[in-house]
């Protein structure tokens, strides 16, 4: 038995199953309003695009300051420029290189944010983690779930293919049974159907 929960907060906009339904692994069970998750993804993608644009600006500046430093070096060797101008060009080049590394780190961080936002958007669709039967619906359509501290249970799913029946055997018959024996049982409501099993 599995308690199927919601990993993101929001309103349950769709319940795709009812109690008693059989589902396969990966089937859609429920949906949570994806609007907040979609907006978070758009924000993260915009931040990534902005950081990539900043990187291009820094790369262009680096090229410009490298040329300026090369000019100053050449002029300083020909005694056509002061040491202060050369040191200023070197400092500007070093600062731009550091800015470039910072911009690359910002891009890496923004990529992680985009991936996290995509994952959270995926969590708005609750899929069956295994083949089984829906045995209980805990959350109703329209209900708002808060997944901040604990994972709220949406429904319970169980694999009913294998069941354990606990039965009492009279003391007189205990010596006649052993593990592995084939057994069957019937239900009062359906006495003609024999459910086959094995004694454990």
Coordinates of N, CA and C in Angstrom, one line a residue:
X1 N 0.9 -1.2 0.0 CA 0.0 0.0 0.0 C 0.9 1.2 0.0
X2 N 0.5 2.2 -0.8 CA 1.3 3.4 -0.9 C 0.4 4.6 -0.7
X3 N 0.8 5.5 0.2 CA 0.1 6.8 0.3 C 0.7 7.8 -0.7
X4 N -0.1 8.1 -1.7 CA 0.4 9.0 -2.8 C 0.1 10.5 -2.4
X5 N 1.2 11.2 -2.3 CA 1.1 12.6 -1.8 C 1.4 13.6 -2.8
X6 N 1.3 14.9 -2.4 CA 1.6 16.1 -3.3 C 2.9 16.7 -2.8
X7 N 3.8 16.9 -3.7 CA 5.1 17.5 -3.4 C 5.1 19.1 -3.5
X8 N 4.0 19.6 -4.1 CA 3.9 21.1 -4.2 C 2.6 21.5 -3.6
X9 N 2.5 22.7 -3.2 CA 1.3 23.3 -2.6 C 0.4 23.8 -3.8
X10 N -0.9 23.9 -3.5 CA -1.9 24.4 -4.5 C -3.2 23.7 -4.4
X11 N -4.1 24.2 -5.3 CA -5.4 23.6 -5.3 C -5.5 22.4 -6.3
X12 N -6.2 21.4 -5.8 CA -6.4 20.2 -6.6 C -7.4 20.6 -7.7
X13 N -7.0 20.7 -9.0 CA -7.9 21.1 -10.0 C -8.6 19.9 -10.7
X14 N -7.9 18.7 -10.6 CA -8.5 17.5 -11.2 C -8.2 16.2 -10.5
X15 N -9.2 15.4 -10.3 CA -8.9 14.1 -9.7 C -9.3 13.1 -10.9
X16 N -8.4 12.4 -11.4 CA -8.6 11.6 -12.6 C -9.1 10.2 -12.3
X17 N -9.1 9.8 -11.0 CA -9.5 8.4 -10.6 C -10.6 8.5 -9.5
X18 N -11.2 7.3 -9.3 CA -12.1 7.2 -8.2 C -11.8 5.9 -7.4
X19 N -12.3 5.8 -6.2 CA -12.0 4.6 -5.4 C -12.4 3.3 -6.2
X20 N -11.5 2.3 -6.2 CA -11.8 1.1 -6.9 C -11.2 1.0 -8.3
X21 N -10.7 2.2 -8.8 CA -10.1 2.1 -10.2 C -8.8 1.5 -10.1
X22 N -8.5 0.7 -11.2 CA -7.2 0.1 -11.3 C -6.3 1.0 -12.2
X23 N -5.1 1.2 -11.8 CA -4.2 2.1 -12.5 C -2.9 1.4 -12.8
X24 N -2.2 1.9 -13.8 CA -0.9 1.4 -14.2 C 0.2 2.4 -13.7
X25 N 1.4 2.0 -13.5 CA 2.4 2.9 -13.1 C 2.6 4.0 -14.2
X26 N 2.6 5.3 -13.7 CA 2.7 6.4 -14.6 C 1.4 7.0 -15.0
X27 N 0.3 6.4 -14.7 CA -1.0 7.0 -15.0 C -1.3 8.2 -14.2
X28 N -2.0 9.2 -14.8 CA -2.3 10.4 -14.1 C -3.4 10.1 -13.1
X29 N -3.1 10.6 -11.8 CA -4.1 10.4 -10.7 C -4.8 11.7 -10.4
X30 N -4.0 12.8 -10.4 CA -4.6 14.1 -10.0 C -3.7 15.2 -10.5
X31 N -4.2 16.4 -10.6 CA -3.5 17.6 -11.0 C -3.7 18.7 -10.0
X32 N -2.6 19.4 -9.7 CA -2.6 20.6 -8.9 C -2.4 21.8 -9.8
X33 N -3.1 22.9 -9.5 CA -3.1 24.1 -10.3 C -1.6 24.5 -10.6
X34 N -1.2 24.4 -11.9 CA 0.2 24.6 -12.3 C 0.6 26.1 -12.4
X35 N -0.4 27.1 -12.2 CA -0.1 28.5 -12.6 C 1.1 29.0 -11.8
X36 N 1.2 28.8 -10.5 CA 2.4 29.3 -9.8 C 3.7 28.7 -10.2
X37 N 3.7 27.4 -10.5 CA 4.9 26.7 -10.9 C 5.3 27.1 -12.3
X38 N 4.3 27.4 -13.2 CA 4.6 27.9 -14.6 C 5.2 29.3 -14.5
X39 N 4.7 30.1 -13.6 CA 5.2 31.5 -13.4 C 6.6 31.4 -12.9
X40 N 6.9 30.5 -11.9 CA 8.2 30.4 -11.3 C 9.2 29.9 -12.4
X41 N 8.8 29.1 -13.3 CA 9.6 28.6 -14.4 C 9.9 29.8 -15.4
X42 N 8.9 30.6 -15.7 CA 9.1 31.7 -16.6 C 10.1 32.7 -16.0
X43 N 10.0 33.0 -14.7 CA 10.9 33.9 -13.9 C 12.3 33.3 -14.0
X44 N 12.5 32.0 -13.7 CA 13.8 31.4 -13.7 C 14.4 31.5 -15.1
X45 N 13.6 31.2 -16.2 CA 14.1 31.3 -17.5 C 14.5 32.7 -17.9
X46 N 13.8 33.7 -17.5 CA 14.1 35.1 -17.7 C 15.4 35.5 -17.1
X47 N 15.6 35.0 -15.8 CA 16.8 35.3 -15.1 C 18.0 34.7 -15.8
X48 N 17.8 33.5 -16.3 CA 18.9 32.8 -17.0 C 19.3 33.6 -18.3
X49 N 18.2 34.0 -19.0 CA 18.5 34.8 -20.3 C 19.2 36.1 -19.9
X50 N 18.8 36.8 -18.8 CA 19.5 38.0 -18.4 C 20.9 37.8 -18.1
X51 N 21.2 36.7 -17.4 CA 22.6 36.4 -17.0 C 23.4 36.0 -18.2
X52 N 22.8 35.4 -19.2 CA 23.6 35.1 -20.4 C 23.9 36.4 -21.2
X53 N 23.0 37.3 -21.2 CA 23.2 38.6 -21.8 C 24.3 39.4 -21.1
X54 N 24.3 39.3 -19.8 CA 25.4 39.9 -19.0 C 26.8 39.3 -19.3
X55 N 26.8 38.0 -19.5 CA 28.0 37.3 -19.8 C 28.6 37.8 -21.2
X56 N 27.7 38.0 -22.1 CA 28.1 38.5 -23.5 C 28.7 39.9 -23.3
X57 N 28.1 40.8 -22.5 CA 28.6 42.1 -22.3 C 30.0 42.1 -21.7
X58 N 30.2 41.2 -20.6 CA 31.5 41.1 -20.0 C 32.5 40.5 -20.9
X59 N 32.1 39.6 -21.8 CA 33.1 39.0 -22.8 C 33.5 40.1 -23.8
X60 N 32.6 41.0 -24.2 CA 32.9 42.1 -25.1 C 33.9 43.1 -24.4
X61 N 33.6 43.4 -23.1 CA 34.4 44.3 -22.3 C 35.8 43.7 -22.1
X62 N 35.9 42.4 -21.9 CA 37.2 41.8 -21.7 C 38.0 41.9 -22.9
X63 N 37.4 41.7 -24.1 CA 38.1 41.9 -25.3 C 38.7 43.3 -25.5
X64 N 37.8 44.3 -25.2 CA 38.2 45.7 -25.3 C 39.3 46.0 -24.3
X65 N 39.2 45.5 -23.1 CA 40.3 45.9 -22.1 C 41.6 45.1 -22.4
X66 N 41.5 43.9 -23.0 CA 42.7 43.2 -23.4 C 43.5 44.0 -24.4
X67 N 42.7 44.6 -25.4 CA 43.3 45.4 -26.5 C 43.9 46.7 -25.9
X68 N 43.2 47.3 -24.9 CA 43.7 48.5 -24.3 C 45.0 48.2 -23.5
X69 N 45.0 47.1 -22.8 CA 46.2 46.7 -22.0 C 47.4 46.4 -23.0
X70 N 47.1 45.8 -24.1 CA 48.2 45.5 -25.1 C 48.7 46.8 -25.6
X71 N 47.8 47.8 -25.9 CA 48.3 49.1 -26.4 C 49.1 49.8 -25.4
X72 N 48.6 49.8 -24.1 CA 49.4 50.4 -23.0 C 50.7 49.8 -22.8
X73 N 50.8 48.5 -22.9 CA 52.1 47.7 -22.8 C 53.1 48.2 -23.8
X74 N 52.6 48.2 -25.1 CA 53.4 48.6 -26.2 C 53.9 50.1 -26.1
X75 N 53.0 50.9 -25.7 CA 53.3 52.4 -25.5 C 54.3 52.5 -24.3
X76 N 54.1 51.7 -23.3 CA 55.0 51.9 -22.1 C 56.4 51.4 -22.5
X77 N 56.5 50.3 -23.3 CA 57.9 49.9 -23.7 C 58.6 50.9 -24.6
X78 N 57.7 51.7 -25.4 CA 58.3 52.7 -26.2 C 58.4 54.1 -25.5
X79 N 58.1 54.0 -24.2 CA 58.2 55.2 -23.3 C 57.2 56.3 -23.8
X80 N 56.1 55.9 -24.3 CA 55.1 56.8 -24.8 C 53.9 56.9 -23.9
X81 N 54.0 56.1 -22.8 CA 52.9 56.1 -21.8 C 53.4 55.9 -20.4
X82 N 52.7 56.4 -19.4 CA 53.2 56.3 -18.0 C 52.9 54.9 -17.4
X83 N 53.6 54.6 -16.3 CA 53.4 53.3 -15.6 C 51.9 53.3 -15.0
X84 N 51.5 54.5 -14.6 CA 50.1 54.6 -14.0 C 49.0 54.2 -15.0
X85 N 49.2 54.6 -16.3 CA 48.2 54.2 -17.3 C 48.3 52.7 -17.6
X86 N 49.5 52.1 -17.5 CA 49.6 50.6 -17.7 C 49.0 49.9 -16.6
X87 N 49.3 50.3 -15.3 CA 48.7 49.7 -14.2 C 47.2 49.8 -14.1
X88 N 46.7 50.9 -14.6 CA 45.2 51.1 -14.6 C 44.6 50.2 -15.6
X89 N 45.2 50.0 -16.8 CA 44.8 49.0 -17.8 C 44.8 47.6 -17.3
X90 N 45.9 47.3 -16.5 CA 46.0 45.9 -16.0 C 44.9 45.7 -14.9
X91 N 44.6 46.7 -14.1 CA 43.6 46.5 -13.1 C 42.2 46.4 -13.7
X92 N 42.0 47.2 -14.7 CA 40.7 47.1 -15.4 C 40.5 45.7 -16.1
X93 N 41.5 45.1 -16.6 CA 41.5 43.8 -17.2 C 41.3 42.7 -16.1
X94 N 41.9 42.8 -15.0 CA 41.8 41.9 -13.9 C 40.3 41.9 -13.3
X95 N 39.8 43.1 -13.2 CA 38.4 43.3 -12.7 C 37.4 42.6 -13.6
X96 N 37.6 42.9 -14.9 CA 36.7 42.3 -15.9 C 36.8 40.8 -16.0
X97 N 38.0 40.3 -15.8 CA 38.1 38.8 -15.8 C 37.3 38.2 -14.6
X98 N 37.4 38.9 -13.4 CA 36.7 38.5 -12.2 C 35.2 38.6 -12.4
X99 N 34.8 39.7 -13.1 CA 33.3 39.9 -13.4 C 32.8 38.8 -14.3
X100 N 33.7 38.3 -15.2 CA 33.3 37.3 -16.2 C 33.1 36.0 -15.4
X101 N 34.0 35.7 -14.5 CA 33.8 34.4 -13.7 C 32.5 34.5 -12.8
X102 N 32.3 35.7 -12.3 CA 31.0 35.9 -11.5 C 29.8 35.7 -12.4
X103 N 29.9 36.2 -13.6 CA 28.7 36.1 -14.5 C 28.5 34.6 -14.9
X104 N 29.6 33.8 -15.1 CA 29.5 32.4 -15.4 C 28.8 31.7 -14.2
X105 N 29.2 32.1 -13.0 CA 28.7 31.4 -11.7 C 27.2 31.8 -11.6
X106 N 26.8 33.0 -12.0 CA 25.4 33.4 -12.0 C 24.6 32.6 -13.0
X107 N 25.2 32.3 -14.1 CA 24.5 31.4 -15.2 C 24.3 30.0 -14.6
X108 N 25.3 29.5 -14.0 CA 25.2 28.1 -13.4 C 24.1 28.1 -12.4
X109 N 24.0 29.1 -11.6 CA 23.0 29.2 -10.5 C 21.6 29.3 -11.2
X110 N 21.5 30.1 -12.2 CA 20.2 30.3 -12.9 C 19.8 29.0 -13.6
X111 N 20.7 28.2 -14.1 CA 20.4 26.9 -14.8 C 19.8 26.0 -13.7
X112 N 20.4 26.0 -12.5 CA 19.8 25.1 -11.4 C 18.4 25.6 -11.1
X113 N 18.2 26.9 -11.0 CA 16.8 27.4 -10.7 C 15.8 27.0 -11.8
X114 N 16.2 27.0 -13.0 CA 15.3 26.6 -14.1 C 15.0 25.1 -14.0
X115 N 16.0 24.3 -13.7 CA 15.8 22.9 -13.5 C 14.9 22.6 -12.4
X116 N 15.1 23.3 -11.3 CA 14.2 23.1 -10.1 C 12.8 23.5 -10.4
X117 N 12.6 24.6 -11.1 CA 11.3 25.1 -11.5 C 10.6 24.1 -12.4
X118 N 11.3 23.5 -13.3 CA 10.8 22.5 -14.2 C 10.3 21.3 -13.4
X119 N 11.1 20.9 -12.4 CA 10.8 19.7 -11.6 C 9.5 20.0 -10.8
X120 N 9.4 21.2 -10.2 CA 8.3 21.6 -9.4 C 7.0 21.6 -10.3
X121 N 7.2 22.1 -11.6 CA 6.0 22.1 -12.5 C 5.6 20.6 -12.8
X122 N 6.6 19.7 -12.9 CA 6.2 18.3 -13.1 C 5.5 17.7 -11.9
X123 N 5.8 18.2 -10.7 CA 5.1 17.7 -9.5 C 3.6 18.1 -9.5
X124 N 3.2 19.0 -10.3 CA 1.8 19.4 -10.3 C 0.9 18.3 -10.9
X125 N 1.5 17.4 -11.7 CA 0.8 16.2 -12.2 C 1.2 15.0 -11.3
X126 N 0.3 14.5 -10.6 CA 0.5 13.4 -9.6 C 0.3 12.1 -10.4
X127 N 1.4 11.3 -10.6 CA 1.3 10.0 -11.3 C 1.4 8.8 -10.4
X128 N 0.8 7.7 -10.9 CA 0.8 6.5 -10.1 C 2.2 6.0 -10.0
X129 N 2.7 5.7 -8.7 CA 4.1 5.2 -8.6 C 4.2 3.7 -8.9
X130 N 3.0 3.0 -9.0 CA 3.1 1.6 -9.2 C 1.7 1.2 -9.8
X131 N 1.7 -0.1 -10.3 CA 0.4 -0.7 -10.7 C -0.4 -0.9 -9.5
X132 N -1.7 -0.7 -9.5 CA -2.5 -1.0 -8.3 C -3.9 -0.6 -8.4
X133 N -4.6 -0.6 -7.3 CA -6.0 -0.2 -7.2 C -6.1 1.0 -6.2
X134 N -6.9 2.0 -6.6 CA -7.2 3.1 -5.7 C -8.1 2.6 -4.6
X135 N -7.6 2.6 -3.4 CA -8.5 2.1 -2.3 C -9.1 3.2 -1.5
X136 N -8.5 4.4 -1.5 CA -9.1 5.5 -0.7 C -8.7 6.8 -1.4
X137 N -9.7 7.7 -1.5 CA -9.5 9.1 -2.0 C -9.5 10.0 -0.7
X138 N -8.4 10.6 -0.4 CA -8.3 11.4 0.9 C -8.6 12.8 0.6
X139 N -8.1 13.3 -0.6 CA -8.3 14.7 -0.9 C -9.4 14.9 -2.0
X140 N -10.2 15.9 -2.0 CA -11.2 16.1 -2.9 C -10.8 17.2 -3.9
X141 N -11.4 17.2 -5.1 CA -11.2 18.2 -6.1 C -11.6 19.6 -5.6
X142 N -10.7 20.6 -5.8 CA -11.0 21.9 -5.3 C -10.4 22.2 -3.9
X143 N -9.9 21.1 -3.3 CA -9.2 21.3 -2.0 C -7.8 21.9 -2.2
X144 N -7.4 22.7 -1.3 CA -6.1 23.3 -1.4 C -5.1 22.5 -0.4
X145 N -4.0 22.2 -1.0 CA -3.0 21.4 -0.3 C -1.8 22.3 0.1
X146 N -1.3 22.1 1.3 CA -0.1 22.9 1.7 C 1.0 21.9 2.0
X147 N 2.0 21.8 1.1 CA 3.1 20.8 1.1 C 4.4 21.4 1.7
X148 N 4.2 22.4 2.6 CA 5.4 23.1 3.1 C 6.2 22.3 4.2
X149 N 5.5 21.6 5.1 CA 6.2 20.9 6.1 C 6.0 19.4 6.0
X150 N 4.8 18.9 5.7 CA 4.5 17.5 5.5 C 3.9 17.3 4.2
X151 N 4.1 16.1 3.6 CA 3.5 15.8 2.3 C 2.1 15.4 2.5
X152 N 1.1 16.2 2.0 CA -0.3 15.8 2.2 C -0.6 14.6 1.3
X153 N -1.4 13.6 1.9 CA -1.8 12.5 1.1 C -3.0 12.8 0.2
X154 N -2.9 12.5 -1.0 CA -4.0 12.7 -2.0 C -4.9 11.5 -2.0
X155 N -4.3 10.3 -2.2 CA -5.0 9.0 -2.2 C -4.1 7.9 -1.8
X156 N -4.8 6.7 -1.6 CA -4.0 5.5 -1.2 C -4.2 4.5 -2.3
X157 N -3.0 3.9 -2.7 CA -3.0 3.0 -3.8 C -2.4 1.7 -3.2
X158 N -3.0 0.6 -3.6 CA -2.6 -0.7 -3.1 C -2.5 -1.7 -4.3
X159 N -1.5 -2.7 -4.1 CA -1.4 -3.8 -5.0 C -2.3 -4.9 -4.4
X160 N -3.4 -5.2 -5.0 CA -4.3 -6.2 -4.5 C -4.1 -7.6 -5.1
X161 N -3.1 -7.7 -6.0 CA -2.9 -9.0 -6.7 C -2.5 -10.1 -5.7
X162 N -1.8 -9.7 -4.6 CA -1.4 -10.7 -3.6 C -1.9 -10.2 -2.3
X163 N -2.7 -11.1 -1.7 CA -3.3 -10.7 -0.4 C -3.0 -11.8 0.6
X164 N -3.0 -11.4 1.9 CA -2.8 -12.4 3.0 C -4.1 -12.5 3.7
X165 N -4.6 -13.8 3.8 CA -5.8 -14.1 4.6 C -5.4 -14.8 5.9
X166 N -5.7 -14.1 7.0 CA -5.4 -14.7 8.3 C -6.6 -15.6 8.7
X167 N -6.4 -16.9 8.8 CA -7.5 -17.8 9.2 C -7.1 -18.6 10.4
X168 N -8.1 -19.0 11.1 CA -7.9 -19.9 12.3 C -8.1 -21.3 11.9
X169 N -7.3 -22.2 12.4 CA -7.4 -23.7 12.1 C -7.7 -24.4 13.4
X170 N -8.6 -25.3 13.5 CA -8.9 -25.9 14.7 C -7.7 -26.8 15.2
X171 N -7.6 -26.9 16.5 CA -6.5 -27.6 17.1 C -6.4 -29.0 16.6
X172 N -7.5 -29.7 16.3 CA -7.5 -31.1 15.8 C -6.9 -31.2 14.4
X173 N -7.0 -30.0 13.6 CA -6.5 -30.1 12.2 C -5.0 -29.5 12.0
X174 N -4.5 -28.9 13.1 CA -3.2 -28.3 13.0 C -2.1 -29.2 12.5
X175 N -2.2 -30.5 13.0 CA -1.1 -31.5 12.6 C -1.2 -31.9 11.1
X176 N -2.4 -31.6 10.5 CA -2.6 -32.0 9.1 C -2.1 -31.0 8.1
X177 N -1.8 -29.8 8.5 CA -1.4 -28.7 7.6 C 0.1 -28.4 7.7
X178 N 0.7 -28.0 6.6 CA 2.1 -27.5 6.6 C 2.3 -26.4 5.6
X179 N 3.3 -25.6 5.7 CA 3.6 -24.5 4.8 C 3.8 -25.0 3.4
X180 N 3.2 -24.2 2.5 CA 3.3 -24.6 1.0 C 2.1 -25.4 0.5
X181 N 1.2 -25.9 1.4 CA 0.0 -26.6 0.9 C -0.9 -25.7 0.1
X182 N -1.4 -26.3 -1.0 CA -2.4 -25.5 -1.7 C -3.7 -25.3 -0.9
X183 N -4.3 -24.1 -0.9 CA -5.5 -23.9 -0.2 C -6.4 -23.0 -1.0
X184 N -7.7 -23.0 -0.6 CA -8.6 -22.1 -1.3 C -9.6 -21.5 -0.3
X185 N -10.2 -20.4 -0.6 CA -11.3 -19.9 0.3 C -12.4 -19.4 -0.6
X186 N -13.6 -19.2 0.0 CA -14.7 -18.7 -0.7 C -15.3 -17.5 0.2
X187 N -16.1 -16.7 -0.5 CA -16.8 -15.6 0.2 C -18.2 -15.9 0.4
X188 N -18.8 -15.4 1.5 CA -20.2 -15.7 1.8 C -21.1 -15.1 0.6
X189 N -20.7 -13.9 0.1 CA -21.4 -13.3 -1.0 C -21.2 -13.9 -2.3
X190 N -20.2 -14.8 -2.5 CA -19.9 -15.4 -3.7 C -19.4 -16.8 -3.5
X191 N -20.2 -17.7 -2.9 CA -19.7 -19.1 -2.5 C -19.3 -20.0 -3.6
X192 N -19.6 -19.7 -4.9 CA -19.2 -20.6 -6.0 C -17.8 -20.3 -6.5
X193 N -17.2 -19.1 -6.2 CA -15.9 -18.8 -6.6 C -14.9 -19.2 -5.6
X194 N -13.9 -20.0 -6.1 CA -12.8 -20.4 -5.2 C -11.6 -19.6 -5.5
X195 N -11.1 -19.0 -4.4 CA -9.8 -18.2 -4.5 C -8.7 -19.0 -4.1
X196 N -7.8 -19.4 -5.0 CA -6.7 -20.3 -4.8 C -5.6 -19.5 -4.1
X197 N -4.8 -20.3 -3.3 CA -3.7 -19.7 -2.6 C -2.7 -20.8 -2.1
X198 N -1.8 -20.3 -1.3 CA -0.8 -21.3 -0.7 C -0.6 -20.9 0.7
X199 N -0.5 -22.0 1.5 CA -0.4 -21.8 3.0 C 1.0 -21.3 3.4
X200 N 1.0 -20.2 4.2 CA 2.3 -19.7 4.5 C 2.5 -19.8 6.1

